[in-house]
Coordinates of C-alpha atoms and ligand atoms in Angstrom, one line a residue:
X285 CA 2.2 -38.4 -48.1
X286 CA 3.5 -36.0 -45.0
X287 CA 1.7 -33.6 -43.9
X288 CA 2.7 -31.0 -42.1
X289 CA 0.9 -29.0 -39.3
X290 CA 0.4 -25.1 -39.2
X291 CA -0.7 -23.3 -35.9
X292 CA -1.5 -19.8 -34.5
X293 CA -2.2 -19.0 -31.3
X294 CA -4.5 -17.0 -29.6
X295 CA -3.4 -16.5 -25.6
X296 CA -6.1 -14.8 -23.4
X297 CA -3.9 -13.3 -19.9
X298 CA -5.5 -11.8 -16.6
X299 CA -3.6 -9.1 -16.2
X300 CA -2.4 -8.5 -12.9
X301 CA -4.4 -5.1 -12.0
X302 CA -6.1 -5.0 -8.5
X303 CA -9.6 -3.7 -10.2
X304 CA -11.6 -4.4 -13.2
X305 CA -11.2 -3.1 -16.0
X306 CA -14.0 -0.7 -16.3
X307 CA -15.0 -0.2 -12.9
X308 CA -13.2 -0.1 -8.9
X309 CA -14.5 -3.8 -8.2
X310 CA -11.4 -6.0 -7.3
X311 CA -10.4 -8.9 -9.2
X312 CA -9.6 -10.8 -6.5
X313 CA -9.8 -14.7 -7.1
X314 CA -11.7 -17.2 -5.6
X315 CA -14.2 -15.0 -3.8
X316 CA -17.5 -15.7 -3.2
X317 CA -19.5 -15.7 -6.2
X318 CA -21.2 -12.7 -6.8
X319 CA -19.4 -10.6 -4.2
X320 CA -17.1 -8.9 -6.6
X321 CA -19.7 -6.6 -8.7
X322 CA -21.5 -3.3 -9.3
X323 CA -23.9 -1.8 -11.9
X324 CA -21.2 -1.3 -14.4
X325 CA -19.7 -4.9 -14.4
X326 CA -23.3 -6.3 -14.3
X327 CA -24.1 -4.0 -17.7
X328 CA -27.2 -2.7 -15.7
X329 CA -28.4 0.2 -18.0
X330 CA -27.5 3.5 -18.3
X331 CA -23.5 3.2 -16.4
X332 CA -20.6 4.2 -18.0
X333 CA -17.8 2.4 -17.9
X334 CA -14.3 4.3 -17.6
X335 CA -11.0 2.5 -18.6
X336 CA -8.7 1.7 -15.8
X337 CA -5.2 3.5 -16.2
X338 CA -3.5 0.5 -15.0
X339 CA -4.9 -2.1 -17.3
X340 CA -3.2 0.1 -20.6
X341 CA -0.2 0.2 -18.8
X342 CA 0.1 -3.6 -18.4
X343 CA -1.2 -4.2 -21.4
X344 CA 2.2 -2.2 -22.9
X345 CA 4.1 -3.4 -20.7
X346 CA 3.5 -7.2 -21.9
X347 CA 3.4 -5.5 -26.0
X348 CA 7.3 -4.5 -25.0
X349 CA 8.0 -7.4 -23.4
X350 CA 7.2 -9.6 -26.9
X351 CA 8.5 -6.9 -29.1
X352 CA 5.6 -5.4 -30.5
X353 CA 5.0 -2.0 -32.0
X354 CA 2.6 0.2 -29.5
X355 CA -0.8 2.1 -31.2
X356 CA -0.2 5.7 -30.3
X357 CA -3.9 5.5 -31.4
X358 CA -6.2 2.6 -30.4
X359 CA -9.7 1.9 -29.5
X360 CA -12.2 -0.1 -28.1
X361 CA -15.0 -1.9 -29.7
X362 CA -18.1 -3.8 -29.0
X363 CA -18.0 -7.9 -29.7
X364 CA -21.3 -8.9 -29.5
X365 CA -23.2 -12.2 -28.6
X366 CA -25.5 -13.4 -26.5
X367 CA -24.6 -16.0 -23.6
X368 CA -25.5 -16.2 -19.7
X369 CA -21.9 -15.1 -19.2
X370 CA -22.0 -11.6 -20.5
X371 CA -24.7 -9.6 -18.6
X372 CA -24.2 -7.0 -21.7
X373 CA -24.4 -9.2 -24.5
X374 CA -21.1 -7.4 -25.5
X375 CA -18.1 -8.1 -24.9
X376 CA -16.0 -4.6 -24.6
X377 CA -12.8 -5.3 -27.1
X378 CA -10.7 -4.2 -29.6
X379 CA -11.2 -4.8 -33.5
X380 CA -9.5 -3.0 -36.2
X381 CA -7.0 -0.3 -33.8
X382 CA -5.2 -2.9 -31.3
X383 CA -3.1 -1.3 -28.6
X384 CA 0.0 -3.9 -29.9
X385 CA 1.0 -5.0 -33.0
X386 CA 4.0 -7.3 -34.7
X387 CA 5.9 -8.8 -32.1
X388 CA 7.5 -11.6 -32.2
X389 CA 9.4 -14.3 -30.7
X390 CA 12.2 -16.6 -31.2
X391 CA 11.6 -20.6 -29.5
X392 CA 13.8 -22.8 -29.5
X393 CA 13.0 -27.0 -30.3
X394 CA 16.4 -29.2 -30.1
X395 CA 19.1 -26.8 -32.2
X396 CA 16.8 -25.3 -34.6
X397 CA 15.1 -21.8 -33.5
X398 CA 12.0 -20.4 -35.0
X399 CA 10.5 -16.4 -35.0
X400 CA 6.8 -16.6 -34.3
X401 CA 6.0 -13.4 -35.3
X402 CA 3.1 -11.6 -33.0
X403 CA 0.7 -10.2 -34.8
X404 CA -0.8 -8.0 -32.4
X405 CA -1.9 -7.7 -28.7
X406 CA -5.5 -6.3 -27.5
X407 CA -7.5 -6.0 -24.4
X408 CA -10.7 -6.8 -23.7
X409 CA -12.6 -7.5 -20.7
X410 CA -13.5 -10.8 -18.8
X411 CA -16.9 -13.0 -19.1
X412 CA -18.3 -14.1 -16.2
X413 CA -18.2 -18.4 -15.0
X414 CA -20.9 -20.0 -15.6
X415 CA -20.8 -23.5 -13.1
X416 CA -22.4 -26.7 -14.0
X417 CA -25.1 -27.9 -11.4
X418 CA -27.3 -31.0 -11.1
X419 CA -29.9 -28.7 -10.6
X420 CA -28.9 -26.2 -13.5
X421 CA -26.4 -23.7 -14.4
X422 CA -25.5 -21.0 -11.9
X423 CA -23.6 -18.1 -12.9
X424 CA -21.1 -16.0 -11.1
X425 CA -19.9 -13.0 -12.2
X426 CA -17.2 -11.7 -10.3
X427 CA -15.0 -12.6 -13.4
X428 CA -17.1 -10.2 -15.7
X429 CA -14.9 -7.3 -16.2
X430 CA -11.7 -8.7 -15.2
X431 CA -8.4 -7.3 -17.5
X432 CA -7.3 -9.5 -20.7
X433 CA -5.2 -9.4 -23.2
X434 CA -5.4 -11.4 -26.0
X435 CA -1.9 -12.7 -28.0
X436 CA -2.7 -13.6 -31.3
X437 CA -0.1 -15.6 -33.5
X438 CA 0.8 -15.9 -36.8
X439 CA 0.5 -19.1 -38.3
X440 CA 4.2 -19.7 -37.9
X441 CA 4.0 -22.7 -35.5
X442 CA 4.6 -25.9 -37.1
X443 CA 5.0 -28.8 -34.1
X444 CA 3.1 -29.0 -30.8
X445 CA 6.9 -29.0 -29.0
X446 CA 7.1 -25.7 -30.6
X447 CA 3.2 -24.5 -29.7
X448 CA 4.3 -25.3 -26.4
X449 CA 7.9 -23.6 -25.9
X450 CA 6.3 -20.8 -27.4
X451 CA 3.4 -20.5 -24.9
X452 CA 6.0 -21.5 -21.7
X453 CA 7.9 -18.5 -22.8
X454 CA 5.1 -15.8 -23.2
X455 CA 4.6 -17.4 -19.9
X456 CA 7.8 -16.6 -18.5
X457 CA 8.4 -13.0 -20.1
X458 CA 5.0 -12.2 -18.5
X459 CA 6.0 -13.4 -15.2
X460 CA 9.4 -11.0 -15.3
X461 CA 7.2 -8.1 -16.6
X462 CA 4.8 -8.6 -13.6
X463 CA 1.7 -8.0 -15.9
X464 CA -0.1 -11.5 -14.7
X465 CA 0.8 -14.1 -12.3
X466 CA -0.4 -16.5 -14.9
X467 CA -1.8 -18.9 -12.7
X468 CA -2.9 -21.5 -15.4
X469 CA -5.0 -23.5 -12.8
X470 CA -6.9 -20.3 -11.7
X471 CA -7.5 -19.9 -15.4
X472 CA -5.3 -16.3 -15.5
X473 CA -3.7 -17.9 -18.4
X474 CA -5.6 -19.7 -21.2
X475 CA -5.1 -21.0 -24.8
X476 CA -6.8 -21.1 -28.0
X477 CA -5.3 -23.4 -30.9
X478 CA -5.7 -22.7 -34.3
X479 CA -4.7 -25.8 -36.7
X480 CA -4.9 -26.5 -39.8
X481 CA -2.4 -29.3 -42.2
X482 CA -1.0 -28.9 -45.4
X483 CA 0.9 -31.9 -47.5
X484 CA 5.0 -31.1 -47.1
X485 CA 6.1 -28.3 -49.1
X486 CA 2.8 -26.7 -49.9
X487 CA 2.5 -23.0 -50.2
X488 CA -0.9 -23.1 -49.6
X489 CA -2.8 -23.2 -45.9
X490 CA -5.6 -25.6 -45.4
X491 CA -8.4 -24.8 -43.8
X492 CA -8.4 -24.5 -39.6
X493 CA -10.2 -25.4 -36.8
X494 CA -10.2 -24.0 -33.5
X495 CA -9.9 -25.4 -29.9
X496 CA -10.4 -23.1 -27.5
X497 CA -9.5 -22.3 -23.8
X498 CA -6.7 -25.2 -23.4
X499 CA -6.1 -24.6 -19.6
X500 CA -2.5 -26.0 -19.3
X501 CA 0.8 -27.0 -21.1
X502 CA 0.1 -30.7 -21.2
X503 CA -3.5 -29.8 -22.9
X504 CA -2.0 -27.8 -25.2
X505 CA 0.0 -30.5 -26.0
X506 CA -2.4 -33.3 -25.9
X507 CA -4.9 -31.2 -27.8
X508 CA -2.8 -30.3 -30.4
X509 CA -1.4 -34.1 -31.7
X510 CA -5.0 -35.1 -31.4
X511 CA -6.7 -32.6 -33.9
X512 CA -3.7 -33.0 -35.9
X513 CA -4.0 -36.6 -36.5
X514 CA -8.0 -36.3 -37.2
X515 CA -7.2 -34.0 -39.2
X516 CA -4.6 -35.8 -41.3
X517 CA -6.8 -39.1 -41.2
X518 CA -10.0 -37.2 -42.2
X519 CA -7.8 -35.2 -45.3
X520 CA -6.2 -39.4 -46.4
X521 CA -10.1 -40.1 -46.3
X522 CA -10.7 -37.8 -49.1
X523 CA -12.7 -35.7 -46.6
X524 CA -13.0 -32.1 -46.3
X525 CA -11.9 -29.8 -43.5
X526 CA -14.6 -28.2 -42.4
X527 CA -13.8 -24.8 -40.3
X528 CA -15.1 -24.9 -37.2
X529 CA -14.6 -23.9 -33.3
X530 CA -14.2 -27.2 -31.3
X531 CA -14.1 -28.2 -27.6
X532 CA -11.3 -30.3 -25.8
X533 CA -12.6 -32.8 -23.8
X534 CA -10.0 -33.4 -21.1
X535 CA -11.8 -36.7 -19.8
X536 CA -11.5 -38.8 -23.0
X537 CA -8.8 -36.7 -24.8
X538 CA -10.9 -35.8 -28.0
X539 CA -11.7 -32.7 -29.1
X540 CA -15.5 -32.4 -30.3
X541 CA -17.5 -29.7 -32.2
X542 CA -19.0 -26.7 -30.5
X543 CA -20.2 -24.9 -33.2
X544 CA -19.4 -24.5 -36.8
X545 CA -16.7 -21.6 -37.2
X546 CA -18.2 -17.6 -36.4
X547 CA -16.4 -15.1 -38.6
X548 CA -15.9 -11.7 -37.5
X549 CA -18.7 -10.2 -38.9
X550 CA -20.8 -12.6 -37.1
X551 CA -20.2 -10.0 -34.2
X552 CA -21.7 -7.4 -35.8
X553 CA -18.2 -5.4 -33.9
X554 CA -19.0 -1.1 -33.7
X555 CA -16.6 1.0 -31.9
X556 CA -17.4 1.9 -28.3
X557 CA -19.5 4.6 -28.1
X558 CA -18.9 4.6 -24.1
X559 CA -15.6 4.8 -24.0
X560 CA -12.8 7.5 -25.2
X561 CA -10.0 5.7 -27.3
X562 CA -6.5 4.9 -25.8
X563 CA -3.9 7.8 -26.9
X564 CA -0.3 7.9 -25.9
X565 CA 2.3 9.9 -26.8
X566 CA 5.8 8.8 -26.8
X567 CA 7.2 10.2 -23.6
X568 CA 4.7 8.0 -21.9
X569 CA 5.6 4.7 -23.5
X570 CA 8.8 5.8 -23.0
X571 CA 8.9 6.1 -19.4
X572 CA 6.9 2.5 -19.3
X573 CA 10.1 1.0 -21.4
X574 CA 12.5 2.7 -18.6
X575 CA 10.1 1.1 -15.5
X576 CA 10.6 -2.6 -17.1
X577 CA 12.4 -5.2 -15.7
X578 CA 15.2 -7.0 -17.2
X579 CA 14.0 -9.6 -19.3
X580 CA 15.1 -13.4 -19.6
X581 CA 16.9 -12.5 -22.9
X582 CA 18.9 -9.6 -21.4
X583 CA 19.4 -11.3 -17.9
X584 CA 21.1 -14.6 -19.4
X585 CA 23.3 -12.2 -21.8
X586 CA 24.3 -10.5 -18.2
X587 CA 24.7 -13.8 -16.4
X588 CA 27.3 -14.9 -19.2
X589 CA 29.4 -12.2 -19.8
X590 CA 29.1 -10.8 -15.7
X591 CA 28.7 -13.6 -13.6
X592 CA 30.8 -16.0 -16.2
X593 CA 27.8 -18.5 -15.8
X594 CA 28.0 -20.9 -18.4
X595 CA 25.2 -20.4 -21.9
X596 CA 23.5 -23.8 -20.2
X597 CA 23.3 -22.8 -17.0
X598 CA 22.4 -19.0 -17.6
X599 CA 19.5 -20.5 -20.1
X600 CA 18.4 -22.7 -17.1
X601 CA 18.1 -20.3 -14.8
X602 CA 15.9 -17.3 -16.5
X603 CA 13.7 -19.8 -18.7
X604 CA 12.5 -19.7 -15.1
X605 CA 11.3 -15.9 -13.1
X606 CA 10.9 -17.4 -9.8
X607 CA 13.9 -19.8 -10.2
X608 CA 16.3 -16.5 -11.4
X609 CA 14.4 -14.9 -8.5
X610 CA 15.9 -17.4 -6.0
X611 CA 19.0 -17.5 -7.3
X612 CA 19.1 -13.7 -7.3
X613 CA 18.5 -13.8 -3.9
X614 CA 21.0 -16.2 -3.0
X615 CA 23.6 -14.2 -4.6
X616 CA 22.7 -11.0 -1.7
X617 CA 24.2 -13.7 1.0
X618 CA 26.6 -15.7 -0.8
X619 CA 29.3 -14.2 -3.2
X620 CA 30.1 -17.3 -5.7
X621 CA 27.7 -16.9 -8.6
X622 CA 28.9 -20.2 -10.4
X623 CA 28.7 -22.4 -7.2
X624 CA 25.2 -21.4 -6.7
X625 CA 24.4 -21.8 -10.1
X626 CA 25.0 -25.4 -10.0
X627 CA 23.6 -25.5 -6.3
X628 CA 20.2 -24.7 -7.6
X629 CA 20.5 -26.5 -11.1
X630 CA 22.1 -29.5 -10.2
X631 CA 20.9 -30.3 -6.2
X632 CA 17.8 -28.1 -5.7
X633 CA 16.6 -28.5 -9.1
X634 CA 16.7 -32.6 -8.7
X635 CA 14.8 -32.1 -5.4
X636 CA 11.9 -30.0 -6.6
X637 CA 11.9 -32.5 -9.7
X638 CA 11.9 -35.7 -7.5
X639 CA 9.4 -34.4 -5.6
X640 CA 6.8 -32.9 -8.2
X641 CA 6.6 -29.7 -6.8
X642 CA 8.0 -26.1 -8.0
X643 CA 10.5 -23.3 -6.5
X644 CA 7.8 -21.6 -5.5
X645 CA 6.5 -24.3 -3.2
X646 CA 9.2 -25.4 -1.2
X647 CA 9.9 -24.5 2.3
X648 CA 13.9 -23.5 1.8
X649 CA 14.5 -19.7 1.6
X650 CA 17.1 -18.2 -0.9
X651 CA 18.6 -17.0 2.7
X652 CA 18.9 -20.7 4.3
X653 CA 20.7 -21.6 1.3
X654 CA 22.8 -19.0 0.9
X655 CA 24.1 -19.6 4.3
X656 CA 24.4 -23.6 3.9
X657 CA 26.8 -22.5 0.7
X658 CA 28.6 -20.0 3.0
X659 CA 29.3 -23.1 5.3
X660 CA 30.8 -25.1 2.9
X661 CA 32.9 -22.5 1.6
X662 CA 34.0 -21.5 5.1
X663 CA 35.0 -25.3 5.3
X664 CA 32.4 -25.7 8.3
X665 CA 30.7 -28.9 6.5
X666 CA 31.8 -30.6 3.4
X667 CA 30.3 -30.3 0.3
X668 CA 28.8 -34.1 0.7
X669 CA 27.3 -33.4 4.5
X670 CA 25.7 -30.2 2.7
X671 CA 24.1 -32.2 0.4
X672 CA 22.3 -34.0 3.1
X673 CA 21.5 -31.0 5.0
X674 CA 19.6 -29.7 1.9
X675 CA 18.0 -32.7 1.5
X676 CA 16.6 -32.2 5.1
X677 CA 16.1 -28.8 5.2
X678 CA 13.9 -29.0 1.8
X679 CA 11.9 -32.1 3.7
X680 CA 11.4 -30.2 7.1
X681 CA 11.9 -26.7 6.0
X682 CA 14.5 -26.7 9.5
X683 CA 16.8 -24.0 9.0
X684 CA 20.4 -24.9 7.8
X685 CA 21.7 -23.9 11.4
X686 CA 19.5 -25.9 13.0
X687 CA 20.1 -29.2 11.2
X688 CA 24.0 -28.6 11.2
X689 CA 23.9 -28.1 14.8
X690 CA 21.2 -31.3 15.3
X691 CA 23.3 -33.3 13.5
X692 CA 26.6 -32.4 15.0
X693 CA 27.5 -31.9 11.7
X694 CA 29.7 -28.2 12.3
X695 CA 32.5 -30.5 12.6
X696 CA 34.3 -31.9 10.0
X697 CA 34.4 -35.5 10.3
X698 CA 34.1 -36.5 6.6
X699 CA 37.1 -39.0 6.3
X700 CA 38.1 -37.9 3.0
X701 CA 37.8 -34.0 3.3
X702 CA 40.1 -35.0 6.7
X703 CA 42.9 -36.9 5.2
X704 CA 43.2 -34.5 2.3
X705 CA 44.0 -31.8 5.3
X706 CA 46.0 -34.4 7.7
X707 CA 48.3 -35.3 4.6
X708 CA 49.2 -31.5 4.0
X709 CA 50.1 -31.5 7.4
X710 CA 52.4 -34.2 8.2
X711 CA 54.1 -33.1 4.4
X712 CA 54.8 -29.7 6.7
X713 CA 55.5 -31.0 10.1
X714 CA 58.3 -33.6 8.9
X715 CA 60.5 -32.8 12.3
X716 CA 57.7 -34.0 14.3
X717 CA 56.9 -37.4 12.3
X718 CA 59.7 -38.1 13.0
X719 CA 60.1 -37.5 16.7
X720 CA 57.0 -39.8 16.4
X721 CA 58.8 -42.4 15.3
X722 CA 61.6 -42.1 17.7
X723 CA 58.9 -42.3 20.1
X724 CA 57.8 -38.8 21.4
X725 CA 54.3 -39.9 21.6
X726 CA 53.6 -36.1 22.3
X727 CA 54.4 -35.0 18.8
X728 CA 50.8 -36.8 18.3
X729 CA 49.4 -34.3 20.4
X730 CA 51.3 -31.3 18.6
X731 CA 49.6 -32.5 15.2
X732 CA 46.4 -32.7 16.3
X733 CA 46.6 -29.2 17.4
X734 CA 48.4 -28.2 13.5
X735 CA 45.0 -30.0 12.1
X736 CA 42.5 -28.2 14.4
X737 CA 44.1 -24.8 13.7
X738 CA 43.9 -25.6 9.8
X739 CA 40.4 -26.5 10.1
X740 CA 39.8 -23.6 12.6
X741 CA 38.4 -26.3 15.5
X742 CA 35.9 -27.8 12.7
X743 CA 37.5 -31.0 12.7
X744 CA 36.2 -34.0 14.7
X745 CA 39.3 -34.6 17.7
X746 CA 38.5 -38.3 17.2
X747 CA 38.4 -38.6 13.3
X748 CA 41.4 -36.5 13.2
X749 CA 43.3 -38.8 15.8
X750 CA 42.2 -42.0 14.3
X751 CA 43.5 -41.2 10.8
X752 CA 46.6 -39.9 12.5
X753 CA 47.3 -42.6 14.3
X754 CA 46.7 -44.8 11.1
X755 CA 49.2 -42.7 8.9
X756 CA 51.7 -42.7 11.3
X757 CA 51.6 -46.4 11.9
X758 CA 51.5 -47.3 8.8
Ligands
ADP843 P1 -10.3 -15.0 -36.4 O1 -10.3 -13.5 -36.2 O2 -11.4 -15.5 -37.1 O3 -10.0 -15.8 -35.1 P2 -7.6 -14.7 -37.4 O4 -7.3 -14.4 -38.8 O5 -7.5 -13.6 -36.4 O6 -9.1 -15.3 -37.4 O7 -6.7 -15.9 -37.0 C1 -6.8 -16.4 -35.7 C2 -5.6 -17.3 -35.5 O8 -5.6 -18.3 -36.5 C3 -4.3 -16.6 -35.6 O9 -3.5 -17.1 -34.6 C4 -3.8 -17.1 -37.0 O10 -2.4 -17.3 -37.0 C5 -4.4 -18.5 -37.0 N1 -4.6 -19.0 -38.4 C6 -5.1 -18.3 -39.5 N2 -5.1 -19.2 -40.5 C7 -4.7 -20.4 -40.1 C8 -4.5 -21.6 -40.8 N3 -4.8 -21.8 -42.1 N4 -4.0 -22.6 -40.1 C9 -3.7 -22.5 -38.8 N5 -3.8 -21.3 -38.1 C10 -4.3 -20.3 -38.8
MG844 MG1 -9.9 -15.1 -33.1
ZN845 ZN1 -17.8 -3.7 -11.1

């Protein structure tokens, strides 16, 4: 028997905003615990919270960006539970009236593409961190109160390769929206898996479980084929699935139980009695849509039909905002879209690969490489001595300028690039070949000077006499 798997998931994503949601205290990361906080993030009694403009304004921004249907009408509600992590014992949400609903999005596995439809986008606020000590659990709250939006899914994901396109890609739109910097290692971006199995060709789901707060793509991925084999082996065992929320344990990749499943009116949710609901009219979602950036989808549809890049290359480049950034760059200093393109696909692309790192790590600006391309189209290095100098300039972060010139490399002395050009012109300067060979030694002289002219002085004297003296002797 096969059984298939079926996911939804739930994305919780920092937004970007400089201040929490509810009050003027930054969100700044990595700050010293505690630092970050006032009455109203600490749920000291009697403050009122009041929403942050900014936060709603994100918050549609990403809806757009994944196709969703903005509430003119939404509100907020109370979650609550008690935990060390929520000062309130609330968690400020939103239950029946999100801001977003039914997106979607189309991810592509191999050939075959798949809509994961979006069933709706909310935010809520932050909890705080609680950290681990020998001596006990400490808990610091500058996270309490920081922006989220939560993604939920349909159940419309059927593979981990798909679970995991799908969450690169909310990812990457997010990025180009500039509504997080969804630093998964920060924890701005975070994932919950919902996964159940059915036998092939069921109509029927089976019951879920639910792994929350997978931190990064390879989790996600890990996590994911784990609980779906326990699940499969427990359902060929005759057993039964039970619902529950469960844990991934990143040291020996197993996920374990945390508690037995909560449902929602385990929550006992109300509406917000603090807060006034979020209304918007159309003119001001309108003039959101008009602020938004291109997206990925739009930008490789321009790329094709304006810049002629090829469907690969275009695909490449804006599955990836800081790549297409880059490349964007390059184009302001350097006027041949489709040689850059397969500059940073094919050469910087196989550096930052090799090397582990990302584009937004290395020490080469868009700038420095737009000039090293200007080079070889000026035919001051060859295409193969440019390879080198990018090598060097993403090792040492030197500037292109200065490595040409360290290297001695602004003159042409690539043998091949040389006797393509010395070929042309002794085809041209027949008349003097021949007083060559009647032995005007000066002629030699006279076709140096034809080559260095062609190369505008960027050929090396010495390789250019050398391969002269060859042909002509030959
Ligand atoms: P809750 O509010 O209890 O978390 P939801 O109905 O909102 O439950 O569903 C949460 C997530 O679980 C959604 O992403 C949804 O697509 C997914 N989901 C629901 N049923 C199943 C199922 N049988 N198998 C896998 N995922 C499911
Ligand atoms: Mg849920
Ligand atoms: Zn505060």
């Amino acid at each position: 028997m096969k059984y298939e798997m079926v996911i939804g998931l739930e994305i919780h994503v920092e937004l970007g905003t400089k201040s929490k949601i509810f009050c003027s205290c930054s969100t700044q990361f990595g700050n010293k615990p505690n630092t970050n906080v006032c009455p109203v993030c600490l749920g000291m009694p009697g403050v009122l919270p009041v929403l942050n403009e900014k936060v709603a304004e994100y918050a549609v921004k990403a809806g757009l960006s994944l196709n969703c249907e903005i509430a003119k009408f939404s509100k907020l509600d109370r979650k609550n539970y008690f935990y060390p992590d929520l000062p309130k014992a609330y968690q400020v949400s939103q239950y029946d009236l999100p801001l977003c609903i039914g997106g979607y999005l189309d991810v592509s596995v191999g050939e075959e593409t798949t809509r994961v439809g979006i069933t709706r986008i909310h935010i809520e606020e932050d909890a705080g961190k609680l950290v681990h000590t020998q001596d006990g659990t400490l808990i610091d709250y500058n996270r309490c109160g920081v922006p989220l939006i939560e993604i939920v899914t349909e159940p419309d994901i059927r593979s981990a390769e798909q679970a995991v396109e799908f969450a690169k890609s909310v990812r990457n739109i997010l990025l180009y929206a500039k509504v997080s910097d969804c630093k998964m290692q920060e924890g701005s971006m975070r994932f919950d898996v919902n996964l159940s199995v059915r036998e092939q060709g069921a109509k029927q789901f089976g019951t879920r479980t639910e792994m929350k707060n997978l931190s990064s793509f390879k989790m996600l991925q890990k996590a994911i084929e784990y609980e779906y084999a326990r699940q499969v082996k427990a359902v060929k065992n005759g057993e039964r699935i039970i619902q529950q929320t469960r844990r991934w344990d990143e040291t020996n990749n197993v996920s374990v139980v945390l508690r037995s499943k909560e449902n929602a009116h385990d929550y006992r949710y109300f509406p917000e009695p603090d807060l006034l609901p979020v209304v918007l009219n159309d003119e001001v979602i309108n003039s959101i849509k008009t602020s938004m950036p291109e997206m990925p989808k739009e930008k490789k549809q321009r790329y094709i039909s304006q810049l002629s890049l090829s469907e690969y290359d275009a695909g490449v480049l804006t599955a990836n905002s800081q790549l297409c950034e880059f490349y964007e760059n390059i184009l302001k200093e350097f006027n041949d879209a489709k040689t850059a393109a397969n500059w940073v696909i094919v050469e910087l692309m196989a550096l930052i690969n090799k090397s582990d790192t990302s584009i937004e790590e290395i020490k080469i600006t868009a700038s420095s490489m737009a000039q090293l391309l200007n080079f070889i189209k000026d035919g001051k290095i060859s295409g193969k001595m440019a390879k080198d100098v990018l090598l060097e300039m993403f090792e040492t972060g030197s500037s292109e300028d200065e490595i040409v010139k360290s290297k001695g490399l602004s003159q042409i002395s690539d043998a091949g690039e040389l006797e393509k050009i010395i070929d042309e012109i002794l085809k041209n300067n027949q008349a003097s070949v021949n007083d060559y060979h009647l032995g005007k030694k000066q002629a030699m002289g006279f076709l140096v000077g034809q080559v260095m002219r062609a190369t505008k002085g960027a050929a090396n004297p010495q390789s250019v006499n050398e391969i002269l003296n060859k042909k002509l002797n030959n």
